[in-house]
Coordinates of C-alpha atoms in Angstrom, one line a residue:
M1 CA 59.5 111.8 81.8
A2 CA 56.3 110.1 81.0
G3 CA 55.0 110.5 84.5
F4 CA 55.9 114.2 84.5
F5 CA 54.0 114.7 81.2
M6 CA 51.0 112.9 82.6
F7 CA 50.7 114.3 86.1
A8 CA 52.9 117.5 86.1
N9 CA 53.0 118.8 82.5
H10 CA 53.8 122.3 83.7
L11 CA 57.2 121.1 85.1
V12 CA 58.5 119.8 81.8
I13 CA 57.8 122.5 79.2
V14 CA 61.0 122.1 77.2
F15 CA 63.7 119.4 76.9
P16 CA 65.4 119.2 80.3
G17 CA 68.7 121.0 80.4
T18 CA 68.0 123.2 77.4
E19 CA 66.6 126.7 77.1
Y20 CA 64.4 126.3 74.0
N21 CA 61.4 128.5 73.6
P22 CA 58.4 126.8 75.3
M23 CA 56.0 127.9 72.5
L24 CA 58.3 126.4 69.9
M25 CA 58.6 123.2 71.8
A26 CA 54.8 122.9 72.2
E27 CA 54.4 123.4 68.5
W28 CA 57.1 120.8 67.7
R29 CA 55.3 118.3 70.0
T30 CA 52.0 119.1 68.4
R31 CA 53.4 118.6 64.9
T32 CA 55.5 115.5 65.5
V33 CA 54.8 113.5 68.6
Q34 CA 51.0 113.6 68.5
P35 CA 50.5 112.8 64.8
A36 CA 53.1 109.9 65.2
F37 CA 51.1 108.5 68.2
Y38 CA 47.8 108.7 66.3
M39 CA 49.2 107.1 63.1
T40 CA 50.6 104.3 65.2
A41 CA 47.3 103.8 67.1
S42 CA 45.4 103.8 63.8
Y43 CA 47.8 101.2 62.3
F44 CA 47.3 98.8 65.2
I45 CA 43.6 99.3 65.4
L46 CA 43.4 98.5 61.6
R47 CA 45.7 95.4 62.2
H48 CA 43.4 94.3 65.0
F49 CA 40.3 94.4 62.8
V50 CA 42.2 92.6 60.0
G51 CA 43.3 89.9 62.5
K52 CA 47.1 90.2 62.2
N53 CA 49.5 90.3 65.2
P54 CA 52.9 91.9 65.3
T55 CA 55.7 89.6 64.4
S56 CA 58.0 90.6 67.2
T57 CA 57.9 92.8 70.3
L58 CA 60.1 95.4 68.6
W59 CA 57.5 96.0 65.8
P60 CA 55.5 98.5 67.8
V61 CA 58.7 100.4 68.8
F62 CA 59.8 100.5 65.2
L63 CA 56.4 101.8 64.0
I64 CA 56.3 104.7 66.5
L65 CA 59.8 105.7 65.5
L66 CA 59.0 105.3 61.8
F67 CA 55.9 107.5 62.1
F68 CA 57.9 110.0 64.3
T69 CA 60.6 110.2 61.6
L70 CA 58.0 110.6 58.9
T71 CA 56.2 113.5 60.7
Q72 CA 59.6 115.2 61.2
S73 CA 60.5 114.8 57.5
L74 CA 57.2 116.4 56.5
L75 CA 58.0 119.4 58.6
F76 CA 60.9 120.2 56.4
F77 CA 58.4 121.0 53.6
D78 CA 56.5 123.5 55.7
K79 CA 58.1 126.9 55.0
S80 CA 56.5 128.7 58.0
Y81 CA 58.0 126.3 60.6
K82 CA 61.6 126.9 61.6
F83 CA 63.0 124.6 64.3
G84 CA 66.7 125.0 63.2
V85 CA 69.7 123.0 64.2
P86 CA 67.9 121.1 67.1
G87 CA 65.2 119.9 64.7
I88 CA 67.7 118.7 62.2
G89 CA 69.7 117.0 64.9
M90 CA 66.6 115.3 66.3
F91 CA 65.7 114.2 62.8
I92 CA 69.1 112.6 62.1
V93 CA 69.0 110.8 65.5
S94 CA 65.5 109.5 64.9
I95 CA 66.6 108.2 61.4
F96 CA 69.6 106.4 63.0
V97 CA 67.5 104.9 65.9
T98 CA 64.7 103.8 63.5
L99 CA 67.2 102.0 61.3
L100 CA 68.8 100.4 64.3
V101 CA 65.4 99.2 65.7
R102 CA 64.4 97.9 62.2
L103 CA 67.6 95.8 62.0
S104 CA 67.0 94.5 65.5
H105 CA 63.4 93.6 64.6
T106 CA 64.6 91.7 61.5
K107 CA 67.1 89.7 63.6
R108 CA 64.5 89.0 66.3
K109 CA 61.9 87.9 63.7
K110 CA 64.4 85.4 62.3
E111 CA 65.1 84.1 65.8
I112 CA 61.3 83.6 66.4
R113 CA 60.9 81.7 63.2
M114 CA 63.9 79.4 64.1
D115 CA 62.4 78.7 67.5
T116 CA 59.0 77.8 66.3
F117 CA 60.0 75.3 63.6

């Protein structure tokens, strides 16, 4: 999918196998995926200048999912934007996956501490 989005964006306009409105999907990507990417990039640039490194390899994955979930939750306050049941479903899935990755990060962080001392 990433290769399609980079080199043949016109082939993947909506989620594969669905028949969503392409304009609605473009708006959804613009309002959720792109801000989540920029917030994650800003966070890691700030951490780089402060001199801190991630504590585990799952930390960047957790952050992108966290910011993605945050941007989706903010869309619920926008009265003009209606994504309906697919948007609510994606929000619930992203909450579940974010919590799962957070638990995995915590477990991995404890393993790293045990290995170093």
